[in-house]
Coordinates of C-alpha atoms (C1' of nucleotides) in Angstrom, one line a residue:
Chain A
M9 CA -0.1 0.0 0.1
P10 CA 1.6 3.4 -1.1
L11 CA 2.2 5.7 1.8
H12 CA 0.0 8.6 0.5
I13 CA -3.2 6.2 0.1
T14 CA -2.7 5.2 3.9
L15 CA -2.4 8.9 5.2
I16 CA -5.4 9.8 3.0
E17 CA -7.5 7.0 4.5
Q18 CA -6.2 8.1 8.0
L19 CA -7.3 11.6 7.7
K20 CA -10.9 10.5 6.4
N21 CA -11.2 8.0 9.1
A22 CA -10.6 10.8 11.6
G23 CA -13.3 12.6 10.1
H24 CA -11.6 15.2 7.9
R25 CA -12.5 16.2 4.6
M26 CA -10.4 15.1 1.6
T27 CA -10.3 18.0 -0.7
T28 CA -8.5 17.9 -4.2
T29 CA -5.8 20.3 -2.8
R30 CA -5.4 18.3 0.3
R31 CA -4.9 15.2 -1.7
E32 CA -2.6 16.6 -4.1
I33 CA -0.3 18.0 -1.5
I34 CA -0.1 14.8 0.6
I35 CA 0.7 13.0 -2.9
L36 CA 3.3 15.5 -3.6
L37 CA 4.8 15.3 -0.4
S38 CA 5.0 11.5 -0.5
E39 CA 6.8 11.8 -3.6
C40 CA 9.5 14.2 -2.2
T41 CA 12.8 12.8 -1.6
A42 CA 14.0 15.9 0.3
P43 CA 12.2 18.4 2.5
I44 CA 10.4 21.0 0.8
T45 CA 9.5 24.5 1.6
A46 CA 5.9 26.0 1.4
M47 CA 6.7 28.2 -1.8
E48 CA 8.4 24.9 -3.6
L49 CA 5.3 22.9 -2.6
L50 CA 3.4 25.7 -4.1
A51 CA 5.4 25.8 -7.4
Q52 CA 5.0 22.0 -7.7
L53 CA 1.2 22.4 -7.6
K54 CA 1.4 25.1 -10.2
K55 CA 3.6 22.8 -12.4
R56 CA 0.6 20.1 -12.2
H57 CA -1.9 22.6 -13.2
R58 CA -3.3 22.8 -9.8
A59 CA -2.9 26.5 -9.2
V60 CA -3.7 26.8 -5.5
N61 CA -3.5 30.0 -3.3
K62 CA -0.3 30.6 -1.2
T63 CA -2.8 30.9 1.5
T64 CA -4.3 27.5 1.3
V65 CA -0.7 25.9 1.1
Y66 CA 0.0 27.7 4.5
R67 CA -2.9 26.6 6.0
E68 CA -2.7 23.0 4.7
L69 CA 0.9 22.7 6.0
D70 CA -0.3 24.0 9.4
F71 CA -3.2 21.4 9.2
L72 CA -0.8 18.6 8.4
Q73 CA 1.4 19.6 11.3
A74 CA -1.3 19.7 13.8
Q75 CA -2.4 16.0 12.6
Q76 CA 1.1 15.2 13.1
L77 CA 1.7 13.8 9.6
I78 CA 4.4 16.2 8.7
H79 CA 7.3 17.8 10.6
V80 CA 9.5 20.7 10.1
V81 CA 13.1 20.6 9.2
Q82 CA 15.0 23.7 9.4
F83 CA 18.2 24.3 7.5
G84 CA 20.8 27.2 7.8
E85 CA 19.3 29.5 5.3
G86 CA 16.1 30.4 6.9
H87 CA 13.1 28.8 5.6
K88 CA 11.2 26.0 7.1
H89 CA 11.3 22.7 5.2
F90 CA 8.5 20.1 5.5
E91 CA 8.6 16.5 5.3
L92 CA 6.2 13.3 6.1
A93 CA 6.6 12.4 9.6
E94 CA 5.6 8.8 8.5
T95 CA 9.1 8.1 7.3
E96 CA 11.3 7.0 10.0
H97 CA 12.9 9.4 12.2
H98 CA 16.4 10.4 10.7
H99 CA 18.7 13.4 10.2
H100 CA 20.1 15.1 7.1
L101 CA 23.3 15.7 5.1
R102 CA 23.1 18.8 3.3
C103 CA 25.6 19.5 0.5
I104 CA 26.7 23.0 0.6
K105 CA 27.5 23.1 -3.0
C106 CA 24.6 21.4 -4.8
E107 CA 22.3 21.8 -2.1
R108 CA 21.4 18.1 -2.4
V109 CA 20.0 16.5 0.8
E110 CA 20.7 13.0 1.8
D111 CA 18.9 11.0 4.7
V112 CA 21.2 9.5 7.4
H113 CA 20.6 7.7 10.5
V114 CA 22.6 8.2 13.6
D115 CA 20.0 7.7 16.4
N116 CA 21.9 5.3 18.7
E117 CA 24.9 7.7 19.2
L118 CA 22.4 10.5 19.8
R119 CA 20.5 8.6 22.2
L120 CA 23.7 8.3 24.4
A121 CA 24.2 12.0 24.1
E122 CA 20.6 12.6 25.3
R123 CA 21.1 10.4 28.3
Q124 CA 24.1 12.4 29.2
I125 CA 22.4 15.5 28.9
R126 CA 19.2 14.4 31.1
K127 CA 21.7 13.3 33.8
K128 CA 23.9 16.4 33.7
S129 CA 21.3 19.0 33.4
R130 CA 18.2 17.4 34.4
F131 CA 16.8 19.0 31.0
K132 CA 13.8 16.9 29.7
I133 CA 14.4 16.3 25.9
M134 CA 11.3 15.9 23.8
N135 CA 12.9 16.3 20.4
H136 CA 16.0 17.2 18.6
S137 CA 17.1 18.7 15.3
L138 CA 20.4 17.5 13.7
E139 CA 21.6 18.5 10.4
F140 CA 25.2 17.9 8.9
F141 CA 26.7 20.5 6.1
G142 CA 29.4 19.5 4.1
L143 CA 30.3 17.9 0.6
C144 CA 28.4 15.0 -1.1
V145 CA 30.5 12.5 -3.0
Q146 CA 29.8 14.2 -6.5
C147 CA 30.9 17.6 -5.2
Q148 CA 34.2 16.8 -3.4
Chain B
M26 CA 41.2 40.2 29.3
P27 CA 37.7 40.4 28.6
L28 CA 36.6 38.7 25.5
H29 CA 35.2 41.9 23.7
I30 CA 38.4 43.8 24.1
T31 CA 40.4 41.0 22.3
L32 CA 38.0 40.9 19.7
I33 CA 37.9 44.7 19.1
E34 CA 41.9 44.6 19.1
Q35 CA 41.8 41.7 16.6
L36 CA 39.7 43.6 14.1
K37 CA 41.7 46.7 14.6
N38 CA 45.0 44.8 13.9
A39 CA 43.3 43.3 10.9
G40 CA 43.1 46.9 9.4
H41 CA 39.2 47.3 10.1
R42 CA 37.8 50.5 11.5
M43 CA 36.3 50.6 15.0
T44 CA 33.2 52.5 15.0
T45 CA 31.0 53.5 18.0
T46 CA 28.3 51.1 16.5
R47 CA 30.6 48.1 15.8
R48 CA 32.2 48.3 19.3
E49 CA 28.7 48.5 20.8
I50 CA 27.5 45.6 18.9
I51 CA 30.6 43.3 19.9
I52 CA 30.2 44.1 23.5
L53 CA 26.4 43.5 23.5
L54 CA 27.2 40.1 21.7
S55 CA 29.8 39.3 24.3
E56 CA 27.3 39.9 27.2
C57 CA 24.9 37.6 25.7
T58 CA 24.1 34.3 27.4
A59 CA 22.2 32.9 24.3
P60 CA 22.2 33.3 20.8
I61 CA 20.2 36.7 19.6
T62 CA 18.4 37.6 16.5
A63 CA 19.1 40.8 14.5
M64 CA 16.0 42.5 15.6
E65 CA 16.7 41.7 19.2
L66 CA 20.0 43.3 18.8
L67 CA 18.5 46.3 17.3
A68 CA 16.1 46.6 20.5
Q69 CA 19.0 46.1 22.9
L70 CA 21.0 49.0 21.2
K71 CA 18.0 51.1 21.4
K72 CA 17.7 50.4 25.0
R73 CA 21.3 51.6 25.4
H74 CA 20.4 54.9 23.7
R75 CA 22.3 54.0 20.5
A76 CA 19.6 53.8 18.2
V77 CA 21.1 52.7 15.0
N78 CA 19.5 51.7 11.9
K79 CA 18.4 48.1 11.2
T80 CA 20.4 48.1 7.9
T81 CA 23.5 48.8 9.8
V82 CA 22.7 45.9 12.1
Y83 CA 22.3 43.5 9.2
R84 CA 25.4 44.7 7.6
E85 CA 27.4 44.7 10.8
L86 CA 26.3 41.0 11.4
D87 CA 27.3 40.2 7.9
F88 CA 30.6 41.7 8.5
L89 CA 31.2 39.9 11.8
Q90 CA 30.3 36.7 10.0
A91 CA 32.7 37.2 7.2
Q92 CA 35.4 37.8 9.9
Q93 CA 34.3 34.5 11.2
L94 CA 33.7 36.2 14.8
I95 CA 30.2 35.2 15.1
H96 CA 28.2 32.3 13.6
V97 CA 24.3 31.5 13.0
V98 CA 22.4 29.1 15.0
Q99 CA 18.9 28.2 13.7
F100 CA 16.1 27.3 16.0
G101 CA 12.8 25.8 14.9
E102 CA 10.8 29.0 14.6
G103 CA 12.6 30.6 11.8
H104 CA 14.8 33.7 12.5
K105 CA 18.7 33.4 12.4
H106 CA 20.4 33.7 15.9
F107 CA 24.0 34.8 16.2
E108 CA 26.5 34.2 18.8
L109 CA 30.3 34.8 19.1
A110 CA 32.2 32.2 17.5
E111 CA 35.0 32.7 20.1
T112 CA 33.3 30.7 22.7
E113 CA 34.0 26.8 22.5
H114 CA 31.9 24.9 20.1
H115 CA 28.5 23.7 21.8
H116 CA 25.0 22.8 21.1
H117 CA 21.8 24.0 22.8
L118 CA 19.0 22.9 24.7
R119 CA 15.9 25.1 24.1
C120 CA 12.9 24.9 26.6
I121 CA 9.8 24.8 24.6
K122 CA 7.8 26.7 27.3
C123 CA 9.9 29.5 28.6
E124 CA 12.1 29.9 25.3
R125 CA 15.2 29.8 27.8
V126 CA 18.5 28.5 26.0
E127 CA 21.2 26.4 27.8
D128 CA 24.5 25.2 26.2
V129 CA 25.5 21.8 26.2
H130 CA 28.5 19.8 25.1
V131 CA 28.0 16.3 23.4
D132 CA 30.8 16.5 20.7
N133 CA 32.5 13.1 21.7
E134 CA 29.2 11.4 20.9
L135 CA 28.7 13.3 17.7
R136 CA 32.2 12.7 16.5
L137 CA 31.2 9.0 16.6
A138 CA 28.3 9.6 14.5
E139 CA 30.4 11.6 12.1
R140 CA 32.9 9.0 11.5
Q141 CA 30.2 6.7 10.9
I142 CA 28.5 9.0 8.1
R143 CA 31.9 9.4 6.6
K144 CA 32.3 5.9 6.1
K145 CA 28.8 4.9 5.1
S146 CA 27.9 7.8 2.8
R147 CA 31.5 9.2 2.0
F148 CA 29.9 12.6 2.7
K149 CA 32.5 14.9 3.7
I150 CA 31.1 16.9 6.9
M151 CA 32.3 20.5 7.4
N152 CA 29.9 21.6 10.0
H153 CA 27.0 20.4 11.8
S154 CA 24.0 22.0 13.7
L155 CA 22.3 20.2 16.7
E156 CA 19.4 21.7 18.8
F157 CA 17.7 19.8 21.7
F158 CA 13.9 20.8 22.5
G159 CA 12.3 20.0 25.4
L160 CA 11.5 21.3 29.1
C161 CA 14.2 23.0 31.4
V162 CA 14.3 22.1 35.1
Q163 CA 12.1 24.7 36.1
C164 CA 9.3 24.3 33.3
Q165 CA 8.9 20.5 34.0
Chain C
dT30 C1' 46.0 69.2 13.5
dT31 C1' 44.1 69.0 9.2
dG32 C1' 42.6 67.2 4.9
dA33 C1' 41.4 63.3 1.9
dC34 C1' 39.8 58.8 1.0
dA35 C1' 37.3 54.7 1.8
dA36 C1' 34.5 52.2 5.0
dA37 C1' 30.5 52.8 7.4
dC38 C1' 26.2 54.7 7.8
dG39 C1' 21.1 56.2 7.6
dC40 C1' 17.1 56.8 4.9
dA41 C1' 13.6 55.4 2.0
dA42 C1' 12.0 52.2 -0.9
dC43 C1' 11.7 47.8 -2.0
dT44 C1' 11.3 42.3 -1.9
dC45 C1' 9.4 38.3 -0.4
dA46 C1' 7.7 34.8 3.0
dG47 C1' 4.2 34.3 5.9
dT48 C1' -0.5 35.9 8.2
dT49 C1' -5.4 37.6 8.7
dG50 C1' -10.4 38.8 7.9
dC51 C1' -14.0 38.0 5.3
dA52 C1' -16.7 36.5 1.6
dT53 C1' -17.3 32.3 -1.5
dT54 C1' -17.0 27.6 -2.6
dA55 C1' -16.9 22.6 -1.9
dT56 C1' -17.3 18.4 0.8
dA57 C1' -19.6 14.8 3.7
dG58 C1' -23.5 13.3 5.9
dT59 C1' -28.6 13.4 6.0
Chain D
dA5 C1' -30.8 17.4 -3.5
dC6 C1' -30.2 20.2 1.0
dT7 C1' -27.4 21.9 4.6
dA8 C1' -23.7 22.9 7.8
dT9 C1' -19.2 23.9 8.0
dA10 C1' -14.6 23.0 6.5
dA11 C1' -11.6 24.4 3.3
dT12 C1' -10.5 28.1 -0.1
dG13 C1' -9.4 32.6 -2.8
dC14 C1' -8.5 37.1 -2.7
dA15 C1' -6.7 41.2 -1.2
dA16 C1' -4.5 43.6 2.1
dC17 C1' -1.4 43.4 5.6
dT18 C1' 3.0 42.5 8.7
dG19 C1' 7.7 42.2 9.5
dA20 C1' 12.3 40.6 8.4
dG21 C1' 15.7 41.3 5.5
dT22 C1' 17.8 43.6 1.0
dT23 C1' 19.4 47.5 -2.2
dG24 C1' 20.8 52.0 -3.9
dC25 C1' 22.4 56.3 -2.9
dG26 C1' 23.9 60.4 -0.6
dT27 C1' 26.1 61.7 3.7
dT28 C1' 29.0 60.9 7.9
dT29 C1' 32.9 59.3 10.1
dG30 C1' 37.1 56.6 11.4
dT31 C1' 41.8 56.3 9.8
dC32 C1' 45.9 57.7 8.1
dA33 C1' 49.5 60.4 6.0
dA34 C1' 50.9 65.0 5.5

DNA sequence: TTGACAAACGCAACTCAGTTGCATTATAGT
DNA sequence: ACTATAATGCAACTGAGTTGCGTTTGTCAA
């Protein structure tokens, strides 16, 4: 079962309306190989001849975030990037030259770090954001 | 020797002008206990009766970044935060309730992660950004 | 100390991402 | 098909960050 079908069913079952735009945005997000900004999403929709208003895109992203179906990734340059939360938790390698983003998993190492932090500072960690910047194989 | 004095001397020796505003901004940054945004910096300057133009603040931050005296920290909410680069490399714990930021050191654990990434993906890591979000002792 | 040059500055006008209020449209259940 | 309301479009707005240009100011050499 493709991921976007599951998500669409999930929303319907939770009693939410499934509009053409919402469906299209979910499909688009499920096809993304890297986190995408609101404006990039808007451009993609236009490309597919579904010219929606930017307000709608922002509101839809808010909605999907509230439903915990997507989450925010923040890179150094400033704009929020969104990706489906359904995908396994991971981190990103961002090439500073070609801007390409790869996924990477280093949670075992991080868990160690989190345990230390909890012990040392009594800070209760709920979430974290880890991004690496450097050069990908092609750009080195 | 206070940090800001060192930085001011360093800039002078490199042949850069030391204007009243530049000096004030460096001092202000050196007094910060947490990364600060451009607009916060602007507000602080106004408080000290040095009402500079926002353009100047942005240009000065660009300058200090080019001199590698400050670097950017990005939290989830969108705006760039700046802090002196002179301070030892570290990461941040950000309380999602009171917004307070604490510093934390977990580089040993991260080095392990970086080595693994280099081995697995041949990605050359130049830098990273790691922020933890959660509840500080007071807010739990 | 003064004068000259370039760096730094202020100002106004701009760009662009993101937001808000309100009127209109479309979805889902009856 | 009808209705209630969620979702949408539109226009106007906000606020961070940028740009061009004319003015001011720090530095250095005379």
